[in-house]
Short mmCIF file of C-alpha atoms and ligand atoms in Angstrom, two decimals:
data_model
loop_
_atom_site.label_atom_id
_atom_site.label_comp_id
_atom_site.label_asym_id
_atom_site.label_seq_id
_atom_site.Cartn_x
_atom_site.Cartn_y
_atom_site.Cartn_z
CA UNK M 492 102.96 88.17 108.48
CA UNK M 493 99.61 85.47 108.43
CA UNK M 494 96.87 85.79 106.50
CA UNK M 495 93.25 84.56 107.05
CA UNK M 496 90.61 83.93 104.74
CA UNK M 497 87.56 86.13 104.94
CA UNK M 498 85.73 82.52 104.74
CA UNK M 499 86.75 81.80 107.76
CA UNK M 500 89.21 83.14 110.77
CA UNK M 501 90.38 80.40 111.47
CA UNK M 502 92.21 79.58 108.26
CA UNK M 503 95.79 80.92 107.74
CA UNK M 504 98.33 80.96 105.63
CA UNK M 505 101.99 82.29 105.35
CA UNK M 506 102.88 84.65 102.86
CA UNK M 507 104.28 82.22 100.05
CA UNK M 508 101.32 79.97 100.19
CA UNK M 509 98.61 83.07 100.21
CA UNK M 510 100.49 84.43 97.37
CA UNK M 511 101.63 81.14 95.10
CA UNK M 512 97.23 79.84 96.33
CA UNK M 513 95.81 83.45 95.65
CA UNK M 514 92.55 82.21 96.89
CA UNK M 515 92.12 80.34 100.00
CA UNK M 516 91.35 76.70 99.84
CA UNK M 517 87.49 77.73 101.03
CA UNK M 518 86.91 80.21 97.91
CA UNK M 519 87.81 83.16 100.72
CA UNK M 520 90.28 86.26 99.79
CA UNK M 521 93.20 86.49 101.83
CA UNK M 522 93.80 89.47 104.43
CA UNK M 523 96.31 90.74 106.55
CA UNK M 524 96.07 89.19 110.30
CA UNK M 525 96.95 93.03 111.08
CA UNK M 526 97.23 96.32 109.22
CA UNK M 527 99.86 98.69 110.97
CA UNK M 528 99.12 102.51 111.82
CA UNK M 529 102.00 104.19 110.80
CA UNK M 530 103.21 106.39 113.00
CA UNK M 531 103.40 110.46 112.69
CA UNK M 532 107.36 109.82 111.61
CA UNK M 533 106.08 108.29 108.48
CA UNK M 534 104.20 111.17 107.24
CA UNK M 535 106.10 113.71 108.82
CA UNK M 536 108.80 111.72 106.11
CA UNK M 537 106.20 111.44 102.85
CA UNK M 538 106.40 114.94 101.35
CA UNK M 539 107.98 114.10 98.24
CA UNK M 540 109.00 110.67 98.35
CA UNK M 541 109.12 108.33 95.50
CA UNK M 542 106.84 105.29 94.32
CA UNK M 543 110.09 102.98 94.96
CA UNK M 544 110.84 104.68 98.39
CA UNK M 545 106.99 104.77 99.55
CA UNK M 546 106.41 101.32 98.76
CA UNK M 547 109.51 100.05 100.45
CA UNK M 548 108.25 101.65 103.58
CA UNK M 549 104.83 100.54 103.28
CA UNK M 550 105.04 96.95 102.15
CA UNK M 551 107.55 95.56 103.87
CA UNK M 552 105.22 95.43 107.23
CA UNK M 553 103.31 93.02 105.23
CA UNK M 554 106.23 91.35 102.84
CA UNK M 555 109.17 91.31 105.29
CA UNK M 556 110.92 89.26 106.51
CA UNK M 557 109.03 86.53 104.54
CA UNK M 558 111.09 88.43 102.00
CA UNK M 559 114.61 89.68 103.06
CA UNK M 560 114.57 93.40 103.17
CA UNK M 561 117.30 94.08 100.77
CA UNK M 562 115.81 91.99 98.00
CA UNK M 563 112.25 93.14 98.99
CA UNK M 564 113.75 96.95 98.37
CA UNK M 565 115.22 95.62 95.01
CA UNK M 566 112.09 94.21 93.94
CA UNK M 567 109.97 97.16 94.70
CA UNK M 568 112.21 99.41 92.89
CA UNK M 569 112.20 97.67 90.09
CA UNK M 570 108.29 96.96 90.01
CA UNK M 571 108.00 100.99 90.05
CA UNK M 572 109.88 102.09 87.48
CA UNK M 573 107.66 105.01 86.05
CA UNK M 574 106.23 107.71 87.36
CA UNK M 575 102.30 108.43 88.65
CA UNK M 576 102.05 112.09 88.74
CA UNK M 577 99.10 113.73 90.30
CA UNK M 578 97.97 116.40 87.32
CA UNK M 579 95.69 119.34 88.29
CA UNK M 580 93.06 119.12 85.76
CA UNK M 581 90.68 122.34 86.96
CA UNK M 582 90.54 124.33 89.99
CA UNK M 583 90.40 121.87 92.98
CA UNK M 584 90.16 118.74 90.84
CA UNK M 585 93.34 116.51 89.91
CA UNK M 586 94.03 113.51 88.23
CA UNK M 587 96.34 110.87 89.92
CA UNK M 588 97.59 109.50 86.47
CA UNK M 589 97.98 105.78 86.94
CA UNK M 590 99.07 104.68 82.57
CA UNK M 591 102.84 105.60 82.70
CA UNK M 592 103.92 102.10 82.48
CA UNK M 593 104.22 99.60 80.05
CA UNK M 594 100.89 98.58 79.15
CA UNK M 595 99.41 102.03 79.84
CA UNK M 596 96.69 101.21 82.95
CA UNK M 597 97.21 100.86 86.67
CA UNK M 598 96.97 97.11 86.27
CA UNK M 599 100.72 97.83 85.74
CA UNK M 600 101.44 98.48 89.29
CA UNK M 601 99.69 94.91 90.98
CA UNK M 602 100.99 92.90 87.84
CA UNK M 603 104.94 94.25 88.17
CA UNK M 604 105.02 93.88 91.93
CA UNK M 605 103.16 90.51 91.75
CA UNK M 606 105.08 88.94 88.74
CA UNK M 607 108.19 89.54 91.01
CA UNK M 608 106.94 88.68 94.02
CA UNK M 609 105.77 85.18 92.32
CA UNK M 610 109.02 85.04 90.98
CA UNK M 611 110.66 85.02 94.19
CA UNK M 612 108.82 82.03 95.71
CA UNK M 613 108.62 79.89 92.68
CA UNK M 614 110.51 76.89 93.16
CA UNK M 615 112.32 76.97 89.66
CA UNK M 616 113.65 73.17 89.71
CA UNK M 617 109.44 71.99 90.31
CA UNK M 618 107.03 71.79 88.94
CA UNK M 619 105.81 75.07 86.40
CA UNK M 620 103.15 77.36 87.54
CA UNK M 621 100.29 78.16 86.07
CA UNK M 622 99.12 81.66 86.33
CA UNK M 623 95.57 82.05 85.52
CA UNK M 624 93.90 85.69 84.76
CA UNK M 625 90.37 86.18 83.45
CA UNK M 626 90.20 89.67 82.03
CA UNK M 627 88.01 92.31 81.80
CA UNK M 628 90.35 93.98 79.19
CA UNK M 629 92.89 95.23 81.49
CA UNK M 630 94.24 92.63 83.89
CA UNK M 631 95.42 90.22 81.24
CA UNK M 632 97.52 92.87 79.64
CA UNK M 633 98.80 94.13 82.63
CA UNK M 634 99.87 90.10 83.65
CA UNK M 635 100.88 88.97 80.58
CA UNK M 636 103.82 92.25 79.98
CA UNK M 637 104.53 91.54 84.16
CA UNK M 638 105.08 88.05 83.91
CA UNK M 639 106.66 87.30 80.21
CA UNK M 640 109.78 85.54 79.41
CA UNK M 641 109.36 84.19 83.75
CA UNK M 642 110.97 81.13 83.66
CA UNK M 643 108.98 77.73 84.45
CA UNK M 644 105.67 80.05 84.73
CA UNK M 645 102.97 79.77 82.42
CA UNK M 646 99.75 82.63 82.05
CA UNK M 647 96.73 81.98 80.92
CA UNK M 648 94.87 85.30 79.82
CA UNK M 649 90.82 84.71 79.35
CA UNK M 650 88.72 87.16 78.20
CA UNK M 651 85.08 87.15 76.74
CA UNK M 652 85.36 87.21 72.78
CA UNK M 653 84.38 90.95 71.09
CA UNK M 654 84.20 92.31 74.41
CA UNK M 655 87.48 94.45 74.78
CA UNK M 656 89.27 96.67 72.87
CA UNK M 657 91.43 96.48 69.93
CA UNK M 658 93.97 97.42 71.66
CA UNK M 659 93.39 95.62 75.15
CA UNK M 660 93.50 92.72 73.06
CA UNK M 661 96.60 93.07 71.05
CA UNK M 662 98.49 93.82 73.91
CA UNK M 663 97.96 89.86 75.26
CA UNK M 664 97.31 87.80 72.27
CA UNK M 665 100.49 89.07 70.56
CA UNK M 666 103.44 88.44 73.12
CA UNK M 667 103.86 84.75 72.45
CA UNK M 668 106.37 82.68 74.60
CA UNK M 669 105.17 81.55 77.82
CA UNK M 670 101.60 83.94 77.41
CA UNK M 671 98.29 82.24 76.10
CA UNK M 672 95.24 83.86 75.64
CA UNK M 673 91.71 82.55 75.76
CA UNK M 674 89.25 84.13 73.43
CA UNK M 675 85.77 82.65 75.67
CA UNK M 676 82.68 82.57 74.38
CA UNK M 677 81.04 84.62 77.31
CA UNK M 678 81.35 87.81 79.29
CA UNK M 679 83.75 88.55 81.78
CA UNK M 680 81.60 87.14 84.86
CA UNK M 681 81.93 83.41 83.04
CA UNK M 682 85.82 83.82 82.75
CA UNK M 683 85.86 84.62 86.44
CA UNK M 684 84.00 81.75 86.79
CA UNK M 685 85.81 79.50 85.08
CA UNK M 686 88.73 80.50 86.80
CA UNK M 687 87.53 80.00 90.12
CA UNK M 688 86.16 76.10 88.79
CA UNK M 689 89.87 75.31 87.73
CA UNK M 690 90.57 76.04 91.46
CA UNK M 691 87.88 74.42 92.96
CA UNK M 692 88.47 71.33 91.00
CA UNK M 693 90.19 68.31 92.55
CA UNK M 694 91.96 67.00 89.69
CA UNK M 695 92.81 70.14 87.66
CA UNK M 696 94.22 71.52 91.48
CA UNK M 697 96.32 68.44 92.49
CA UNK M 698 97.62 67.98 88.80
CA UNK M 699 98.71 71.21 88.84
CA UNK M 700 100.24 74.11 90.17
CA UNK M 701 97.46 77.07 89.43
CA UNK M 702 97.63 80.42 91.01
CA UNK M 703 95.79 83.42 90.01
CA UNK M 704 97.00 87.05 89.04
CA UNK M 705 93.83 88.55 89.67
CA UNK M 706 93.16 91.43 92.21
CA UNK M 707 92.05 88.37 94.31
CA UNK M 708 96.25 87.89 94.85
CA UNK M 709 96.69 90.03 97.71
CA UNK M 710 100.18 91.12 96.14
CA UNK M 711 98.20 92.80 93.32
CA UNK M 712 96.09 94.56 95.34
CA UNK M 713 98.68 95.67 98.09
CA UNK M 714 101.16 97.07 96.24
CA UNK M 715 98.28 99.62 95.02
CA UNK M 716 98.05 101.14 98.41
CA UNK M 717 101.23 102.93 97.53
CA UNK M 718 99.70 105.21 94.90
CA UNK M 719 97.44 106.06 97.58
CA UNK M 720 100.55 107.20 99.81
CA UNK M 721 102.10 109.17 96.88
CA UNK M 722 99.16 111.10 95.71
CA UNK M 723 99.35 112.67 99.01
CA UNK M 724 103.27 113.07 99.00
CA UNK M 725 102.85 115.33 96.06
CA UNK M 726 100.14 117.15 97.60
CA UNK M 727 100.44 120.16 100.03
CA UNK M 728 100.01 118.41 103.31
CA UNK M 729 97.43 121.50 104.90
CA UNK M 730 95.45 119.83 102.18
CA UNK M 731 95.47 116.50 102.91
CA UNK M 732 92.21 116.19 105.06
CA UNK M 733 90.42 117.68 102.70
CA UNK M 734 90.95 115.03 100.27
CA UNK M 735 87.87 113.08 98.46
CA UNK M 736 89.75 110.38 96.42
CA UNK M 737 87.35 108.75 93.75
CA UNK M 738 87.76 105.51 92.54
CA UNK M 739 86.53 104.08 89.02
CA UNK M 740 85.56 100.47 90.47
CA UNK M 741 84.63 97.20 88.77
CA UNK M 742 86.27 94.65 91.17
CA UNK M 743 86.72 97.00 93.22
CA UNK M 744 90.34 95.69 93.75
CA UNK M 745 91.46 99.31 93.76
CA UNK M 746 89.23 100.73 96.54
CA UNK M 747 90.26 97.90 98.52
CA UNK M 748 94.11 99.21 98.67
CA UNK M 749 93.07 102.59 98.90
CA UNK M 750 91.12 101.64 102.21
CA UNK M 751 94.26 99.37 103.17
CA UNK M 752 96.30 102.80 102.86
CA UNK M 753 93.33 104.61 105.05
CA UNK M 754 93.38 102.37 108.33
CA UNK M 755 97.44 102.74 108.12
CA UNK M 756 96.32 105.88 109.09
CA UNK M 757 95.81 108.11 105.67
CA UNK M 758 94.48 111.09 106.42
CA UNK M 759 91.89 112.53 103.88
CA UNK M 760 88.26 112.87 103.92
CA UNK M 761 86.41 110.78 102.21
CA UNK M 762 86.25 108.12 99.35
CA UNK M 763 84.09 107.41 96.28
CA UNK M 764 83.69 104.26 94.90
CA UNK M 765 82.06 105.54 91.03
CA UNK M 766 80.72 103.05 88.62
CA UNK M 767 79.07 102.28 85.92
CA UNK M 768 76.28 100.89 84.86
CA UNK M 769 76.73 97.87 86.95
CA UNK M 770 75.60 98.88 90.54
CA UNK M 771 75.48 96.65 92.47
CA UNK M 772 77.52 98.21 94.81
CA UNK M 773 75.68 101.51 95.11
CA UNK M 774 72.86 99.72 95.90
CA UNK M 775 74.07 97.98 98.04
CA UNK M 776 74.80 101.02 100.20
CA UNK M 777 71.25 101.97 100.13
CA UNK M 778 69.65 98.97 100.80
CA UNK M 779 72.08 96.97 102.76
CA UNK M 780 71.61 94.05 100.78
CA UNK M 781 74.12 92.74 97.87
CA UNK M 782 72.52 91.47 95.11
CA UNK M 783 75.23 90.36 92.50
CA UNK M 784 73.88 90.65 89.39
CA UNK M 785 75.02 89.46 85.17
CA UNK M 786 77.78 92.14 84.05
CA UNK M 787 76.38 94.76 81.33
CA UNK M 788 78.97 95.76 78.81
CA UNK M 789 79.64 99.67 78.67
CA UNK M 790 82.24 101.77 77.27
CA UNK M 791 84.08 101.81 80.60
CA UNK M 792 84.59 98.08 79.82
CA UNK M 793 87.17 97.61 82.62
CA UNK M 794 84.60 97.65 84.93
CA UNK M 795 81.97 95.19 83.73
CA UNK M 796 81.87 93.42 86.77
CA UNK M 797 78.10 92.51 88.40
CA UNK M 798 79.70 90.33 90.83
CA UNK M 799 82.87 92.01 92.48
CA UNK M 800 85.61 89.45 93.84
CA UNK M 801 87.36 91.54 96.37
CA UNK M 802 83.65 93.02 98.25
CA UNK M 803 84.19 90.44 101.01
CA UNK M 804 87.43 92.59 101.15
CA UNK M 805 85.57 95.63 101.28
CA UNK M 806 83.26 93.88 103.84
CA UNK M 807 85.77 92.67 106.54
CA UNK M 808 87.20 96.21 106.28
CA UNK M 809 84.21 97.42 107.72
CA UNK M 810 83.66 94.36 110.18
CA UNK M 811 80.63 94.06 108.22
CA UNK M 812 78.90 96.95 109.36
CA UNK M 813 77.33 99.47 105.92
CA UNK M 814 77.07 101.74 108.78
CA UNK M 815 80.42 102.44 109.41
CA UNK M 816 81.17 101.82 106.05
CA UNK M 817 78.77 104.65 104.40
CA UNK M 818 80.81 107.73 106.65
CA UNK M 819 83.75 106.86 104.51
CA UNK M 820 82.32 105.60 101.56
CA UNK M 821 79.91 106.88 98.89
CA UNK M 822 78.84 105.43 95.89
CA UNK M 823 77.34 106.71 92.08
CA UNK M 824 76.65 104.84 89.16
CA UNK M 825 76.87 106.12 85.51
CA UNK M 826 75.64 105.45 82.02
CA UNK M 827 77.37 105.44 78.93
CA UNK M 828 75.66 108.61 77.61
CA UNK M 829 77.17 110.16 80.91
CA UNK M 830 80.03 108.91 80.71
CA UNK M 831 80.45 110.06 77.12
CA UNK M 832 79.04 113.47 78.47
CA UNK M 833 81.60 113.84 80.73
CA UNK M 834 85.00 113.01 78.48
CA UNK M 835 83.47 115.94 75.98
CA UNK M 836 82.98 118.15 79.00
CA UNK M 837 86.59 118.02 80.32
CA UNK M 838 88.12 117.73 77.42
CA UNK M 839 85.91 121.54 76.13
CA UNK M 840 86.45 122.86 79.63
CA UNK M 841 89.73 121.85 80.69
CA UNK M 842 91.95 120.70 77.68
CA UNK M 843 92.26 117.40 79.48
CA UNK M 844 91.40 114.39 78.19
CA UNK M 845 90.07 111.76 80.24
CA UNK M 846 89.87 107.62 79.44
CA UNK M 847 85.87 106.23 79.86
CA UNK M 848 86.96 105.23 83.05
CA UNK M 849 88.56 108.27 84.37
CA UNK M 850 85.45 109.96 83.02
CA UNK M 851 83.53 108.19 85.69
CA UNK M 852 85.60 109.33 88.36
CA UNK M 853 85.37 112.62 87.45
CA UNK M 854 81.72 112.92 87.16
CA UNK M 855 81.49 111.64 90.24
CA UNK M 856 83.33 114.51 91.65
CA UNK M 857 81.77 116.98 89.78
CA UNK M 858 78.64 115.60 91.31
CA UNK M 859 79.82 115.16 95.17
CA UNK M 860 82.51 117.97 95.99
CA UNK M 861 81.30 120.29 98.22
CA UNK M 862 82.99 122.80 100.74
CA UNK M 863 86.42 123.20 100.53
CA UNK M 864 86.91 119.42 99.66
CA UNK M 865 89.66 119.00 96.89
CA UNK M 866 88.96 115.60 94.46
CA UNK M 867 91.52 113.65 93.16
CA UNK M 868 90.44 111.00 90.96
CA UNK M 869 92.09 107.57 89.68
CA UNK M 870 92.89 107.96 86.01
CA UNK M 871 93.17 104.35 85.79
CA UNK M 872 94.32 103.69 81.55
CA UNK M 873 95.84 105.84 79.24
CA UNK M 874 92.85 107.56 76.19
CA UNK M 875 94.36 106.07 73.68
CA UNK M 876 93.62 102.77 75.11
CA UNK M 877 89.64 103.68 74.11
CA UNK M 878 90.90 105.65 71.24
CA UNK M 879 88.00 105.34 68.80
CA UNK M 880 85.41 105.83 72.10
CA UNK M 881 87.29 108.72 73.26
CA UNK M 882 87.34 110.33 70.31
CA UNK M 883 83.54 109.94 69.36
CA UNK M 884 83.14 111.97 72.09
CA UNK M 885 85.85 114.73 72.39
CA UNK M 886 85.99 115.33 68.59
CA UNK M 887 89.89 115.28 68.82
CA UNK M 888 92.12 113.05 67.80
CA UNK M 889 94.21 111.23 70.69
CA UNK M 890 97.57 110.84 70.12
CA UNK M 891 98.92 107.20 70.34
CA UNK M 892 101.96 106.57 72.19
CA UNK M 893 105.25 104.43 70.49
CA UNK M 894 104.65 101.70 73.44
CA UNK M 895 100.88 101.17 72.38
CA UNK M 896 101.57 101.18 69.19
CA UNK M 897 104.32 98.24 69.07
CA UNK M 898 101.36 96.00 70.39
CA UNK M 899 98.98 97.18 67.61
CA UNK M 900 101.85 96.28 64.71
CA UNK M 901 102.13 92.52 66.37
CA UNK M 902 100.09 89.81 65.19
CA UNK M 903 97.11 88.16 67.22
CA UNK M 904 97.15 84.52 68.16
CA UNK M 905 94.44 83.41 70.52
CA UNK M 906 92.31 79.77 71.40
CA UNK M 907 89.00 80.37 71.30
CA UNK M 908 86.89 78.07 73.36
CA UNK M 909 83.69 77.95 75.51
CA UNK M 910 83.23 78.97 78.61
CA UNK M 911 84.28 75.34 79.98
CA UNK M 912 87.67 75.63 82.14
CA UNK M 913 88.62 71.91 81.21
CA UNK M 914 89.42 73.27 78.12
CA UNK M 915 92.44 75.35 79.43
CA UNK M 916 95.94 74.19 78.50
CA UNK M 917 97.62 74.05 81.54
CA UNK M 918 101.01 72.61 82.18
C1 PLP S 751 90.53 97.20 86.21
C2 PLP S 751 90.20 98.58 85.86
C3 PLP S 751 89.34 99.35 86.66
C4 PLP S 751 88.64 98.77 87.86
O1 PLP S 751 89.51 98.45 88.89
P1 PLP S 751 89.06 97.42 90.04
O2 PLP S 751 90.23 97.23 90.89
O3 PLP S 751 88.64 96.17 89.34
O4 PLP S 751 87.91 98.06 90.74
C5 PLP S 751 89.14 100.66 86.31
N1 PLP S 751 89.71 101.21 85.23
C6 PLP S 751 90.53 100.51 84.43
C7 PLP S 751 91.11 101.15 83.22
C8 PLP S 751 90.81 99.18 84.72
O5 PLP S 751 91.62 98.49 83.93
#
């Protein structure tokens, strides 16, 4: 398959070069020249079905024959290895549990499939790679555990300084080998940016070979259409069109795939795109117009973003039109206080205890369903990611898992620098 940039039509690219480029030469995001409906077979066949055997049918209309089909199957086995069970938290409301794997957030999913997918085009005898990943707290995690120990490929995790977690942090400034992290003095919005400059600049891009791992690669955000898939294979399928699937968004990476998997043809209702504090997205349903604006920090940290990279994703999805785009989508923002509101509300009400982010999806719900809709939202990172957060609010203790807490016992070792990219150490 080709992919344009949504810069301009007229620009493709093969597979290999979209995914080793990540963004197009003209600062556009790759898409898909086409997205297939699947046909009646296909869901007639989901009931069921695993992440490993979803994805293999889903993907390879974008990844194959670029990549042969028995290596692609290999690959996508091996990049979903643990399990994303869809949880029934209260009486029409479930959680599709996106932490089982190895650095306990959905990141997990994009980063695994991407770090192999990378793998398999990176010409081992040239020249290294550079993988570059500004972080909100999640991605570089998620891309540094994908990508370690890859031979000939470098990462470069930056993330604004005192602006994620404890143990967000740990889990990329400890890992060592081919992983450095960036402490920037900065929020997120100026890591993007310096990202994006390292791109854009003549010298830095011709000296070297930089890619990105963000959800601006469109094999990260791909590969997260097939959660999409098996939240409805584990669901009865009389059920299905009564789905309203909620999305915690900051770069709204996520949304995007789930809206890949609904023009293959995914039957539910409805979406919601919930935030938090930063809305510019919200508002830009109302009013039309998007106004990017400076990231605020909140406890749902993950989704700082006031400028999200994959809207002009969103956008082409919609050929443009916020018509067309407001009958599937709807949008609510929420403040800490709410958000906080809402963990100690499950948690009395339910026993189940939700991450900040999760929170937001959930009061989002709570403030939309109506009818016989059912709600599933994206628990996107395990609560013991936001430990001391979560349990401010719930008054419980969470639990720590033995994988989280082999990154807390390992020591930190980070560069901190301003938010200049010409001070990255690229290879
Ligand atoms: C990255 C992240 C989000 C936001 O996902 P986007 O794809 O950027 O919209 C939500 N929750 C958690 C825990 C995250 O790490």
């Amino acid at each position: 398959m080709k992919f344009y940039s949504t810069n301009n039509k007229e620009h493709w690219s093969d597979l290999k070069s979209a995914v080793l480029k990540g963004l197009a030469p003209d600062k556009g995001l790759y898409m898909p020249e086409s997205i297939p409906v699947l046909p009646q077979s296909f869901w007639d066949w989901l009931p069921g079905k695993s992440m490993g055997e979803i994805g293999f049918e889903v993907l390879k209309h974008f990844f194959c024959p670029d990549i042969p089909e028995d290596k692609f199957k290999a690959m996508v086995e091996d990049a979903f290895n643990f399990p994303v069970p869809v949880v029934e938290v209260k009486k029409g409301v479930y959680s599709l549990e996106l932490f089982h794997g190895p650095t306990l957030a959905f990141k997990d999913v994009g980063a695994r499939f991407l770090a192999r997918v990378m793998a398999y085009f990176a010409d081992f005898g040239g020249r290294p790679i550079n993988v570059l990943a500004a972080t909100s707290g999640d991605t570089g995690s998620a891309v540094a555990n994908g990508f370690l120990g890859v031979k000939n490929v470098y990462v470069h995790v930056l993330y604004p300084s005192g602006l994620v977690s404890e143990i967000q942090e740990k889990q990329f400034t400890t890992l060592g080998q081919n992983v450095t992290a960036y402490e920037v003095a900065g929020v997120f919005d100026d890591c993007q940016r310096m990202v994006k400059q390292a791109f854009m600049d003549p010298k830095m891009s011709t000296e070297h070979v930089l890619t990105s791992a963000n959800s601006i690669n469109l094999a990260r955000f791909l590969p997260q259409s097939v959660y999409y898939f098996h939240a409805l294979a584990q669901m009865p399928k009389e059920d299905w069109g009564k789905l309203v699937i909620c999305v915690p968004s900051g770069n709204f990476g996520d949304i995007t795939a789930g809206l890949i998997a609904w023009k293959m043809g995914m039957p539910v209702k409805r979406f919601i795109a919930a935030v938090n504090a930063n809305k510019v997205f919200p508002e830009f349903l109302q009013s039309g117009k998007y106004n990017p604006q400076p990231s605020i920090a909140t406890i749902a940290n993950a989704m700082d973003v006031g400028d999200p990279s994959n809207f002009a994703r969103v956008f082409e999805l919609f050929n443009g039109s916020v018509e067309e785009m407001k009958k599937l989508i709807s949008s609510r923002s929420y403040s800490d206080e709410q958000i906080g509101a809402t963990m100690k509300k499950v948690s009395a009400e339910t026993g189940y205890t939700c991450d900040p982010h999760g929170a937001v999806g959930y009061a989002a719900l709570e403030d939309e369903l109506k009818g016989d809709e059912i709600g599933i939202f994206l628990e996107t990172a395990h609560p013991a990611k936001f430990k001391a957060t979560v349990e401010k609010y719930i008054g419980k203790e969470v639990e720590i898992p033995a994988r989280l807490q082999k990154f807390m016992d390992g020591e930190k070792k980070s560069i901190a620098i301003k938010a200049d990219f010409n001070l990255l150490q690229v290879k």
